[in-house]
Short mmCIF file of C-alpha atoms in Angstrom, two decimals:
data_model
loop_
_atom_site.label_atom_id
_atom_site.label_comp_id
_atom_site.label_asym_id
_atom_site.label_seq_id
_atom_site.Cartn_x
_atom_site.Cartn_y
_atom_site.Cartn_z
CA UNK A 27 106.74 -128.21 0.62
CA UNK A 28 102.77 -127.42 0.25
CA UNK A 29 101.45 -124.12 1.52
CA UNK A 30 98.26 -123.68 2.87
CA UNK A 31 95.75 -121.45 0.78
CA UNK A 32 93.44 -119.93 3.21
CA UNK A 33 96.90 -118.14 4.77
CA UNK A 34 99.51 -118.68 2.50
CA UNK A 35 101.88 -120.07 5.24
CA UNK A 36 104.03 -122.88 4.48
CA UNK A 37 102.76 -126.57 6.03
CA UNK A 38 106.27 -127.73 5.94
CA UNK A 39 107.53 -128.94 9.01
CA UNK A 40 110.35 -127.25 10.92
CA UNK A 41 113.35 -128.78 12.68
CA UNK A 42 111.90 -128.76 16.18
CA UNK A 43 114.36 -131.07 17.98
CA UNK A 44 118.01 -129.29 18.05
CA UNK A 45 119.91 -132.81 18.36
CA UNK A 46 118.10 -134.88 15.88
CA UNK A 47 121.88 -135.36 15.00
CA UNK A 48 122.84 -137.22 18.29
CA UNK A 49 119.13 -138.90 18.47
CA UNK A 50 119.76 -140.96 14.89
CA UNK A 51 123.26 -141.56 15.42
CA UNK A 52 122.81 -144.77 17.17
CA UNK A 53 119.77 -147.59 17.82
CA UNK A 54 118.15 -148.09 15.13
CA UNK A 55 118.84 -145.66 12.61
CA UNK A 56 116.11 -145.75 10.13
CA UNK A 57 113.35 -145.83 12.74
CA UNK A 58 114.80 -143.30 14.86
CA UNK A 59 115.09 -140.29 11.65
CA UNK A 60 111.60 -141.41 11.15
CA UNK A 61 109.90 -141.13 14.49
CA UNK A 62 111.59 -137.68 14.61
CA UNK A 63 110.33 -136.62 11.64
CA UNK A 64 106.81 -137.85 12.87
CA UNK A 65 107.31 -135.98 15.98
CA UNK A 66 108.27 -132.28 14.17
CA UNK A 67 105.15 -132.87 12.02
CA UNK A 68 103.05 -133.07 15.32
CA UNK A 69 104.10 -130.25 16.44
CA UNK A 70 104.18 -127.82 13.51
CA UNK A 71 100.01 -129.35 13.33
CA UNK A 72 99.83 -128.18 16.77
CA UNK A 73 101.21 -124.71 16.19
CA UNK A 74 98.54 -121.83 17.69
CA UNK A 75 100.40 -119.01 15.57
CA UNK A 76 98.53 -121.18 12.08
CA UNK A 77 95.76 -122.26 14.14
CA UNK A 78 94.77 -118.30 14.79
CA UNK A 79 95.57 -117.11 11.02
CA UNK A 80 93.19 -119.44 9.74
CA UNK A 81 90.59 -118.59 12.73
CA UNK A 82 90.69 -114.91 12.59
CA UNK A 83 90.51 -113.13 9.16
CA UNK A 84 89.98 -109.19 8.66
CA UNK A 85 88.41 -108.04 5.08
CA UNK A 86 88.13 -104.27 5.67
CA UNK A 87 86.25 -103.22 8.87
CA UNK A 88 84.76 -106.85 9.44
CA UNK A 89 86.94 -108.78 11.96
CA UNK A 90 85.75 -113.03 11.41
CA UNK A 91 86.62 -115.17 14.27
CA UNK A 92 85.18 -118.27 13.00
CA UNK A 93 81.39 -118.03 12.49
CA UNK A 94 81.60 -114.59 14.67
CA UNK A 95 81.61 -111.29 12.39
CA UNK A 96 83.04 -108.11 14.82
CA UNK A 97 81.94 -105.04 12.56
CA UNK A 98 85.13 -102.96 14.04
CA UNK A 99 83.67 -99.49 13.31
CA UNK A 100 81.10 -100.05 16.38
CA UNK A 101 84.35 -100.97 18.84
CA UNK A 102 86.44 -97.45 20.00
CA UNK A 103 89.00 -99.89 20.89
CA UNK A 104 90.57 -103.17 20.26
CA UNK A 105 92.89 -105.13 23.21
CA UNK A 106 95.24 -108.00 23.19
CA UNK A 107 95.64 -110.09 26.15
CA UNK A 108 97.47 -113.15 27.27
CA UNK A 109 99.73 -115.63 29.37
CA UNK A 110 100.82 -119.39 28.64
CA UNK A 111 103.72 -121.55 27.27
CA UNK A 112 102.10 -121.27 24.25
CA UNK A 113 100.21 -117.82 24.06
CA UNK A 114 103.45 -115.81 21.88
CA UNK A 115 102.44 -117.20 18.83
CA UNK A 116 98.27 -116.17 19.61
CA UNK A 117 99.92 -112.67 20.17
CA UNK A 118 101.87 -112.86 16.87
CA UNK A 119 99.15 -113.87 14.81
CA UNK A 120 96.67 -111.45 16.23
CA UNK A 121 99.24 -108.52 15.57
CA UNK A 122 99.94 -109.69 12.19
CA UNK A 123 96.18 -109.95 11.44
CA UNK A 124 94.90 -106.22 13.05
CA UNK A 125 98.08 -104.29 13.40
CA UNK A 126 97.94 -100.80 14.62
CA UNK A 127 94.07 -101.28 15.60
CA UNK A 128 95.52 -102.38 18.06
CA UNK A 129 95.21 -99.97 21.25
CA UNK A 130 97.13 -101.84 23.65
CA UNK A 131 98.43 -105.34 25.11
CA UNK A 132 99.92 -107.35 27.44
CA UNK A 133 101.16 -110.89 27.73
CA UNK A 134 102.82 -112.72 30.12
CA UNK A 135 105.38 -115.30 29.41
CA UNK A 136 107.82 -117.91 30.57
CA UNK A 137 110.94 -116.88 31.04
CA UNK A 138 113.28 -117.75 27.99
CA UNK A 139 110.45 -116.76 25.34
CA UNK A 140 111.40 -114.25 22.85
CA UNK A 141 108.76 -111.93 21.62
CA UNK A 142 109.14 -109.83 18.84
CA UNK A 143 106.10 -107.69 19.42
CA UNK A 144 104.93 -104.14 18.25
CA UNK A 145 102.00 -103.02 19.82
CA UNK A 146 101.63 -105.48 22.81
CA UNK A 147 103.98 -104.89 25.93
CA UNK A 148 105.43 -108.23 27.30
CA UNK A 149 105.96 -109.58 30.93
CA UNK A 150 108.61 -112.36 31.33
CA UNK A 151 107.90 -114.43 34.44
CA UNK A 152 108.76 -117.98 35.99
CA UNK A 153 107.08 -121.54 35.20
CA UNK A 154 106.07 -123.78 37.29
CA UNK A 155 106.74 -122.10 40.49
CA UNK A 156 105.63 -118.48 40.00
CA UNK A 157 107.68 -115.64 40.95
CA UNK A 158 107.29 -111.83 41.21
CA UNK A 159 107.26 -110.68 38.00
CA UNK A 160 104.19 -113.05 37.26
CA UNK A 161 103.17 -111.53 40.05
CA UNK A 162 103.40 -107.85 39.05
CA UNK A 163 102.24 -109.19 35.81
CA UNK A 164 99.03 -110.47 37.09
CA UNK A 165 98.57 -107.16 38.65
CA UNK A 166 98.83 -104.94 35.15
CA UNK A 167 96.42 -107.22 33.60
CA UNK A 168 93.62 -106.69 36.25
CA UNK A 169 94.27 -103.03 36.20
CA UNK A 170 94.03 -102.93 32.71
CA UNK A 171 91.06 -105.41 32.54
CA UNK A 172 89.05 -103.23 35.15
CA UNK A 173 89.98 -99.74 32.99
CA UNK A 174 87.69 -101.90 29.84
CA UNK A 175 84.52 -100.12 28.59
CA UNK A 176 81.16 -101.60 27.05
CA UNK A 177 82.69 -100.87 23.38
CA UNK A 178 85.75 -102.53 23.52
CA UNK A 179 86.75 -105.56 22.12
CA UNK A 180 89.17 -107.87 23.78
CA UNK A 181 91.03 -110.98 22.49
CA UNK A 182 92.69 -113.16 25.63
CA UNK A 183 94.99 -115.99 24.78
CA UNK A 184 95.34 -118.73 26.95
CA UNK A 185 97.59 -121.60 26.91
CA UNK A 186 99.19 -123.94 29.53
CA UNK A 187 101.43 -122.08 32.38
CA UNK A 188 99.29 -119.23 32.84
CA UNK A 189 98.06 -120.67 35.79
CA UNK A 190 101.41 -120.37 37.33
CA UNK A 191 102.56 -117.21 35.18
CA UNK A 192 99.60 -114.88 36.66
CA UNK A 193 100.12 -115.76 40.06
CA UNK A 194 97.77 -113.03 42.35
CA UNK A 195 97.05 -114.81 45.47
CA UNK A 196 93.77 -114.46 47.58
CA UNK A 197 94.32 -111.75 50.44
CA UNK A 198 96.42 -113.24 53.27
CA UNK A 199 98.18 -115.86 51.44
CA UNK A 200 101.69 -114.41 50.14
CA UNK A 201 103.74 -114.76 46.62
CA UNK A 202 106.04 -117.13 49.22
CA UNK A 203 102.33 -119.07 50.13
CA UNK A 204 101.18 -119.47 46.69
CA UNK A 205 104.69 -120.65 45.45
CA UNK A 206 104.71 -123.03 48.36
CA UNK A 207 101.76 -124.17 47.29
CA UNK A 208 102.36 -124.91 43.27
CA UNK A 209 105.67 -126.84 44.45
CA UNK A 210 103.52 -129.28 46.76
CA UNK A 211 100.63 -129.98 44.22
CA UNK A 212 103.13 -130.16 41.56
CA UNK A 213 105.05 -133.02 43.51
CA UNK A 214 102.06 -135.25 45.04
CA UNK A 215 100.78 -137.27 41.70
CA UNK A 216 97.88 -134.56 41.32
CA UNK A 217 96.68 -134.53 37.88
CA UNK A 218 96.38 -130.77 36.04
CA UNK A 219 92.70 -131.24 36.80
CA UNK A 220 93.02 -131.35 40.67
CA UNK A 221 95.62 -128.93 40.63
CA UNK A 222 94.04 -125.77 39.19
CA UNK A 223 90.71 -126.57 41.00
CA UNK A 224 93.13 -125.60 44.17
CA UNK A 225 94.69 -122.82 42.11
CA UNK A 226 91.88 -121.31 41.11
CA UNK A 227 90.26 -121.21 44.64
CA UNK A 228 93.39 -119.24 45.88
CA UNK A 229 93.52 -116.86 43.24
CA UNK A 230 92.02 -113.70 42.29
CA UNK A 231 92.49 -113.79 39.03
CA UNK A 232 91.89 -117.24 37.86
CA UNK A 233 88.67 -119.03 38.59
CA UNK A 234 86.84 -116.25 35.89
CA UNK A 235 87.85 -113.23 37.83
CA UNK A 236 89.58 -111.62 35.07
CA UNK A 237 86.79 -112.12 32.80
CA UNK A 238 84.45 -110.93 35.48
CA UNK A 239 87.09 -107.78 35.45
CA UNK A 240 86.78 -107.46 30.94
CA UNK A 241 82.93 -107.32 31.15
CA UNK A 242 81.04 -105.60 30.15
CA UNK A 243 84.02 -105.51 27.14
CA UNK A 244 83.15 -107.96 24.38
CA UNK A 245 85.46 -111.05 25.37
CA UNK A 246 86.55 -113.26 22.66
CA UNK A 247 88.69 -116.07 24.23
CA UNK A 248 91.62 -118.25 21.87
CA UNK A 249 92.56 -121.07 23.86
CA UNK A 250 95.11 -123.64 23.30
CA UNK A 251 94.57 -126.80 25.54
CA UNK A 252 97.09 -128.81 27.76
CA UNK A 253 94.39 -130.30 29.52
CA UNK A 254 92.93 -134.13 29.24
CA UNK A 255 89.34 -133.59 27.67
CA UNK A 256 89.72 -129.74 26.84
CA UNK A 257 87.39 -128.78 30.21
CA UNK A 258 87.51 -125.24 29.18
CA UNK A 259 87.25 -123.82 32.76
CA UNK A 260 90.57 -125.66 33.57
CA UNK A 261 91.98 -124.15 29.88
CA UNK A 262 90.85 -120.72 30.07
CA UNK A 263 90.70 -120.38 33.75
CA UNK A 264 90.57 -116.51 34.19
CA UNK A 265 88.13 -115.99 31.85
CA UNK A 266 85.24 -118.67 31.11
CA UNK A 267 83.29 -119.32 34.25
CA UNK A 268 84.28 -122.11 36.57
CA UNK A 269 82.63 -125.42 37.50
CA UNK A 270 85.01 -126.48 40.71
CA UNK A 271 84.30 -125.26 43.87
CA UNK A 272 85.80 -125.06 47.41
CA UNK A 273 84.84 -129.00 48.15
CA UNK A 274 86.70 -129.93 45.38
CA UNK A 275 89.94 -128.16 46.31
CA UNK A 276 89.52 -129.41 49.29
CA UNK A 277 89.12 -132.90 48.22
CA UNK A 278 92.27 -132.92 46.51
CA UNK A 279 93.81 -131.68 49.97
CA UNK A 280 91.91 -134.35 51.19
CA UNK A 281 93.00 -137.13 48.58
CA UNK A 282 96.53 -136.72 48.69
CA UNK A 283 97.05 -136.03 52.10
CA UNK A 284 98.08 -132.33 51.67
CA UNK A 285 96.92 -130.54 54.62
CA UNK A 286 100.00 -130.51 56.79
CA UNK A 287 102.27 -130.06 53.74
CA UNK A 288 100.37 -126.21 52.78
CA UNK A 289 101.32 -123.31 54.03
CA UNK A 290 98.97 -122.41 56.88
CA UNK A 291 97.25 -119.20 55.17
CA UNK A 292 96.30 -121.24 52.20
CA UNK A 293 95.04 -124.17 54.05
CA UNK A 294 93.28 -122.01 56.16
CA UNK A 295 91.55 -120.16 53.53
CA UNK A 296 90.29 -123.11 51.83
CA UNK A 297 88.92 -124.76 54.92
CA UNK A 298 86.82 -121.28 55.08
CA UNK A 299 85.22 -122.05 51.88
CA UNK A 300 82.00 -121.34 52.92
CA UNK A 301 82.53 -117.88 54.14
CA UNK A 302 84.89 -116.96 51.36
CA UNK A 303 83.41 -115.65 47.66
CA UNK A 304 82.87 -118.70 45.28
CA UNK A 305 84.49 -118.47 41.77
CA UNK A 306 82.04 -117.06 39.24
CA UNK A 307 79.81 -119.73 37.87
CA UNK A 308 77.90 -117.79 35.35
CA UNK A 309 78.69 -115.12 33.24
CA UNK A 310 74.54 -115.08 32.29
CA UNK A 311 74.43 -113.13 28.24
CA UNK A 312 77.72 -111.32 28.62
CA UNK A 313 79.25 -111.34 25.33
CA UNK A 314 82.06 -114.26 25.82
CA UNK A 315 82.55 -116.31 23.11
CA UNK A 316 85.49 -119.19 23.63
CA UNK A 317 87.33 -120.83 20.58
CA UNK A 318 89.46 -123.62 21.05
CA UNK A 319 92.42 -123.31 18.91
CA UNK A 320 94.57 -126.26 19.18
CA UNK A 321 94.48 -129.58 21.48
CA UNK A 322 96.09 -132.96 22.00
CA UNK A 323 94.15 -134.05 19.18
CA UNK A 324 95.89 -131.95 16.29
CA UNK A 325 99.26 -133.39 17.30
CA UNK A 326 98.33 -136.74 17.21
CA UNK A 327 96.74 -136.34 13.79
CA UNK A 328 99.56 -134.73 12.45
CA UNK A 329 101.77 -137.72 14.08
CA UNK A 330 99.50 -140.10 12.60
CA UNK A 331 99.35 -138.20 8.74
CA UNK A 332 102.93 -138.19 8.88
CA UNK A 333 103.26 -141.85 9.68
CA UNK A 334 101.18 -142.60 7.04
CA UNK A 335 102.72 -140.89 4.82
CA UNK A 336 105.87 -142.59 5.42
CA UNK A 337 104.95 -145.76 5.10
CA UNK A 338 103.74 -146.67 8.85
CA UNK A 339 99.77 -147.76 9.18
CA UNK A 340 99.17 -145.07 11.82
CA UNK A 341 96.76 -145.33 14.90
CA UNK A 342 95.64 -142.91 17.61
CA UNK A 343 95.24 -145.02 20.77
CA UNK A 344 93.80 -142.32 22.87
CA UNK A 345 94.36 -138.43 23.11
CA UNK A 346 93.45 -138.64 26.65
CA UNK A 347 96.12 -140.84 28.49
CA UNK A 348 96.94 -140.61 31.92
CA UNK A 349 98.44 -142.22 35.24
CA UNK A 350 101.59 -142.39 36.79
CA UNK A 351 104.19 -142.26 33.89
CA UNK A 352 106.61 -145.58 35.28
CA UNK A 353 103.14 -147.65 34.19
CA UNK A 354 102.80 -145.90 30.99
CA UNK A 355 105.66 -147.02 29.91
CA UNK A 356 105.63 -150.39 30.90
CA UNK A 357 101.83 -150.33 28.87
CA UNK A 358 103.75 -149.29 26.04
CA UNK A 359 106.40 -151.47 25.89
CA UNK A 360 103.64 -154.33 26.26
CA UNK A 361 102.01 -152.83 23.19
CA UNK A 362 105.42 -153.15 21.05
CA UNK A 363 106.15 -157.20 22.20
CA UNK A 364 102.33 -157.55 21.01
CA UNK A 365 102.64 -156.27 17.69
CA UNK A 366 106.05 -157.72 17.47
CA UNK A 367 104.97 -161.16 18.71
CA UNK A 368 101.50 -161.65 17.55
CA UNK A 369 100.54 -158.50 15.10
CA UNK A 370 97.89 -157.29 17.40
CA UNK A 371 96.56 -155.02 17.80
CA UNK A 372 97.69 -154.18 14.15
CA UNK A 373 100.61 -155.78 12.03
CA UNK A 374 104.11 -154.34 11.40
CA UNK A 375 104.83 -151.51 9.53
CA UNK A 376 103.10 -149.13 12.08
CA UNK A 377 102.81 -146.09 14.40
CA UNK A 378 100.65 -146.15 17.38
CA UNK A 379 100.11 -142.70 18.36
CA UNK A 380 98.88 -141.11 21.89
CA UNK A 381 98.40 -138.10 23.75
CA UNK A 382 97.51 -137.17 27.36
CA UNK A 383 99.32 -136.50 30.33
CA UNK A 384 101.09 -138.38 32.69
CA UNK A 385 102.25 -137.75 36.19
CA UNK A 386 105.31 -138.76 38.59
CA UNK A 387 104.43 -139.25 42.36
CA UNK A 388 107.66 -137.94 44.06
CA UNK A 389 108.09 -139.13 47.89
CA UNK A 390 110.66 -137.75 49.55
CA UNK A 391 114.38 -137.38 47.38
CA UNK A 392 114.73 -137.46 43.92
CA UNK A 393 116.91 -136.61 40.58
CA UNK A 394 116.20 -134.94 37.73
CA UNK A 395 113.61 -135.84 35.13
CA UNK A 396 110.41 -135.57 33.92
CA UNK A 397 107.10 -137.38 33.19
CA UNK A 398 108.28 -138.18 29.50
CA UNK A 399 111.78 -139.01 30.72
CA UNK A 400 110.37 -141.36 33.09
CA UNK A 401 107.83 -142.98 30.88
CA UNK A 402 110.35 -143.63 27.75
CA UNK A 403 113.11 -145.02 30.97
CA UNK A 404 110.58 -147.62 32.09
CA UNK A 405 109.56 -148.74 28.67
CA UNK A 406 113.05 -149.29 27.65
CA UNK A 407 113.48 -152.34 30.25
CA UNK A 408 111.23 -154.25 28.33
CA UNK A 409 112.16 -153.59 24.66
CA UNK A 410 115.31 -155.45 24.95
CA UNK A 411 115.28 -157.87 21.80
CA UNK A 412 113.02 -155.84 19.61
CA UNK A 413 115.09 -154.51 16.80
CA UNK A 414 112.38 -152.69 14.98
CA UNK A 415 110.73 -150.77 17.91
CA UNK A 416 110.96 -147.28 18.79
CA UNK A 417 109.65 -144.91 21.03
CA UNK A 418 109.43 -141.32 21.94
CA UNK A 419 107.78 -139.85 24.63
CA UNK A 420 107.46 -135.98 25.19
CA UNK A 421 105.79 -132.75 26.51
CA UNK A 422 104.90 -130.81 23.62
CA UNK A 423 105.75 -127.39 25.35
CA UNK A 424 108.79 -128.56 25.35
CA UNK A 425 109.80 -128.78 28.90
CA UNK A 426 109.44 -132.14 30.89
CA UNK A 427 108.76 -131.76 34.45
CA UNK A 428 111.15 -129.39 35.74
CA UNK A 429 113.93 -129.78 33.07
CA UNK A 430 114.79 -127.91 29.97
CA UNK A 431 114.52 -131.75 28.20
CA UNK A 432 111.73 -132.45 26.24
CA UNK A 433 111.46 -136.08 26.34
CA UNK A 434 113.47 -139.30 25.50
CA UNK A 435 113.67 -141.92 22.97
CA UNK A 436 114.52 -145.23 23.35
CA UNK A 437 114.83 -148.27 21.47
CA UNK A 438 115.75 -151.99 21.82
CA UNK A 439 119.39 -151.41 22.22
CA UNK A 440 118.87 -149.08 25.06
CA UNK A 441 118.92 -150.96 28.32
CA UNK A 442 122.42 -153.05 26.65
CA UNK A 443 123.56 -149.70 25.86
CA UNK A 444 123.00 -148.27 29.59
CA UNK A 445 124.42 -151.76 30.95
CA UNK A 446 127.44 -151.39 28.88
CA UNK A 447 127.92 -147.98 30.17
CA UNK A 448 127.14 -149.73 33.78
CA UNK A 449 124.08 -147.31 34.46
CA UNK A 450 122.09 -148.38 36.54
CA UNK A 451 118.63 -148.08 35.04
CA UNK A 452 116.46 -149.60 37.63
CA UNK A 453 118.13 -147.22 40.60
CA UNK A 454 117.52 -144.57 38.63
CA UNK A 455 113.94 -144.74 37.86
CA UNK A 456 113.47 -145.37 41.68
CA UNK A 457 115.24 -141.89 41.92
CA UNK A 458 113.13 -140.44 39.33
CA UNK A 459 116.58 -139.64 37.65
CA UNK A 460 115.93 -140.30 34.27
CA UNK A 461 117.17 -136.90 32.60
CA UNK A 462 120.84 -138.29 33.88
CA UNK A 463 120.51 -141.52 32.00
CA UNK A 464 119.13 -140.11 28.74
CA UNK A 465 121.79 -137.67 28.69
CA UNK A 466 124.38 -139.87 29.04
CA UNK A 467 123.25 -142.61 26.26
CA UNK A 468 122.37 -139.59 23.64
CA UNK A 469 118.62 -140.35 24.03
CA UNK A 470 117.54 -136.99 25.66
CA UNK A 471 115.19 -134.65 23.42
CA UNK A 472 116.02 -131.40 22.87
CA UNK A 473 113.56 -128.64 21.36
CA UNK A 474 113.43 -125.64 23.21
CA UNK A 475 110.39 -123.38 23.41
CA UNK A 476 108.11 -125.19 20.97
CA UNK A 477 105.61 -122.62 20.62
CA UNK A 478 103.25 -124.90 22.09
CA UNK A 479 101.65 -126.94 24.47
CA UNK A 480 98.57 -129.73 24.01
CA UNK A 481 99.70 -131.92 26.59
CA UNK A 482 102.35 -135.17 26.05
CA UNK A 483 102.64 -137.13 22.70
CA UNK A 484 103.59 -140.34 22.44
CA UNK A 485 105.25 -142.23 19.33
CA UNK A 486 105.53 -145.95 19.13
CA UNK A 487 106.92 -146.88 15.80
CA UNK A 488 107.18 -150.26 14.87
CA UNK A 489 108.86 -151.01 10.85
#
């Protein structure tokens, strides 16, 4: 175990994945304890609550966010602020760092979260389709946004789900509209990208409103990215300014044939773009500063340190993946017979590591799974024969799609092992049905509430 100096927290990697047990109890063994150890590595480098002890650091009076030094004896008071999958562990770390100068708080998370928190109150709410304690949650934190003066000094964390954990709809379209709304974009093959650009244009507190509600209050934004490229305005949408507008909501109406499918007040309202209020576009010398925390990248440089460390000659293929998640894994499996076959594009022992996010276009019916579940389903129909090949696919927040699964891992011995069981594996990814078949061959990952959330990470391990 090493410990980190600059915080004196331990670096050691904790048991994210509650069935390793079950995971490296059949396949191939060796592979499989490894590419789970690779994986809990990934995610403890990806871990906000670290991320924000070494950011922030309070010697006296002076308050250091990064290069920024806050000389607290000129604020009269100091606010904590928040919503996201991974925002708990922002709210832990700032706590444990200022402690009763602390005035007040409030973050909102997804149900199943469990905050032990002394000076911040909590609001538990539903993710992905919002509900009405996000809702009433979104409320408190305008109110207490607007009730801000020119001294005070607020921190906001922001992490992936507080788009649909602060739900506060534009006037006319209802909690019923908006959740309508999330479980259409959600479904068409939308990428997070297109989806908040609608979001944010039927919401009055994403799109910058909340931040336009902090100012004149000194706004320091921690930010933890789920979002290919780390846009910030898609990352910390209530509170850096925002670069979509009403065209491109409507685009993405547009592009995926959506129209029909929304609920008339919300269609409505976004075909009156012109006459509505445009997001905030500039926030001019207001005192925002934006850190961003943790991203895709940390994980996969923790998967590929860990790799290396075990023996595997690690590379990161791309932090910035995406497309439907069937393909994906079809790419990867392609990757494996290459290295396998002809030692391109590097030789055996090795880990190719990537991160991104992937999507599942749902028409009509369908099962139970996930992007992740789907990817690691497809891949496994072409691995058959490669005995030293493994792969894991999963959402880092723990949660794939609309499932309490993480992800799956699958090996050569997969598709026999489905066949043997006779599951079929093709019907099922036409279903989108993976989370059935994963659970039934033992190759369904379990975690939990991670703590965070930097998009999908892929493992291909090759020994």
């Amino acid at each position: 175990m090493s410990t980190d100096t600059s915080t004196g927290l331990s670096t050691r990697a904790k048991v994210y994945l509650r069935n390793r047990d079950i995971l490296t109890s059949h396949g191939n063994i060796a592979l499989r304890k490894a590419a789970v150890e690779i994986i809990e590595y990934a995610l403890q480098a990806a871990n906000p609550y670290t991320a924000v002890r070494r950011l922030v650091q309070l010697d006296g009076h002076l308050l250091s966010v990064g290069d920024l030094v806050f000389d607290l004896k000129r604020y009269e008071r100091v606010f904590v602020m928040g919503a996201g999958k991974a925002s708990l562990p922002i709210a832990q770390a700032l706590e444990d760092i200022l402690g009763d100068r602390i005035s007040d708080g409030l973050f909102v998370l997804k149900h199943g979260s469990r905050a032990d928190l002394n000076r911040t109150k909590v609001i538990y709410a539903a993710h992905p389709v919002p509900d009405e304690n996000g809702h009433k949650g979104a409320q408190a934190m305008m109110e207490m946004a607007e009730g801000f003066a020119k001294n005070d000094l607020v921190f906001v964390g922001i992490s992936g789900g507080s788009s649909a954990l602060l739900p506060l709809p534009v006037e006319g379209v209802s909690l019923a509209d908006k959740q309508k709304v999330n479980q259409v974009l959600l479904h068409c093959g939308a990428d997070i990208t297109e989806i908040n650009a609608v979001r944010k244009h039927l919401s009055r507190i994403k799109g910058g409103w909340l931040a336009k509600a902090i100012l004149p209050a000194t706004l320091v934004n921690l930010t933890v990215s789920d979002v290919v490229g780390d846009p910030l305005d898609y990352i910390t949408g209530p509170t850096v300014p925002d670069t979509s507008t009403f065209d491109d909501a409507r685009g993405v109406l547009d592009r995926y044939e959506l129209w029909e499918a929304f609920p008339e007040s919300a269609a409505d309202y976004l075909r009156s773009g012109g006459e509505a209020q445009e997001t905030p576009k500039d926030f001019g010398d207001a005192p925002v500063y934006t850190f961003l925390i943790v991203d895709s990248t940390a994980a996969c440089l923790g998967a590929a340190e860990r790799a290396a460390e075990l023996g595997y000659k690690p590379m990161i293929l791309t932090t910035m993946l995406k497309g439907e998640a069937r393909e994906a894994g079809t790419f990867f499996a392609a990757i494996a017979n290459e290295i396998v076959r002809f030692g391109r594009p590097m030789s055996a022992p090795c880990a190719i590591v990537a991160g991104g996010e992937n999507t599942v276009t749902i028409p009509g019916e369908y099962g139970r799974g996930g992007p992740n579940q789907e990817l690691a389903l497809s891949a496994c129909l072409d691995l058959v024969g490669l005995e030293n090949v493994v792969l894991v696919a999963i959402d880092t927040d723990g949660t794939d799609g609309p499932t309490d699964l993480a992800g799956g891992i699958v090996d050569g011995s997969t598709l026999p092992a489905a066949q043997a069981k006779e599951i079929d594996v093709f019907r099922a990814l036409h279903d989108h049905d993976a989370s059935r078949v994963l659970q039934e061959l033992g190759d369904a990952i379990i975690t939990g509430h991670t703590g965070t959330n930097v998009n999908d990470l892929r493992l291909l391990l090759v020994g």
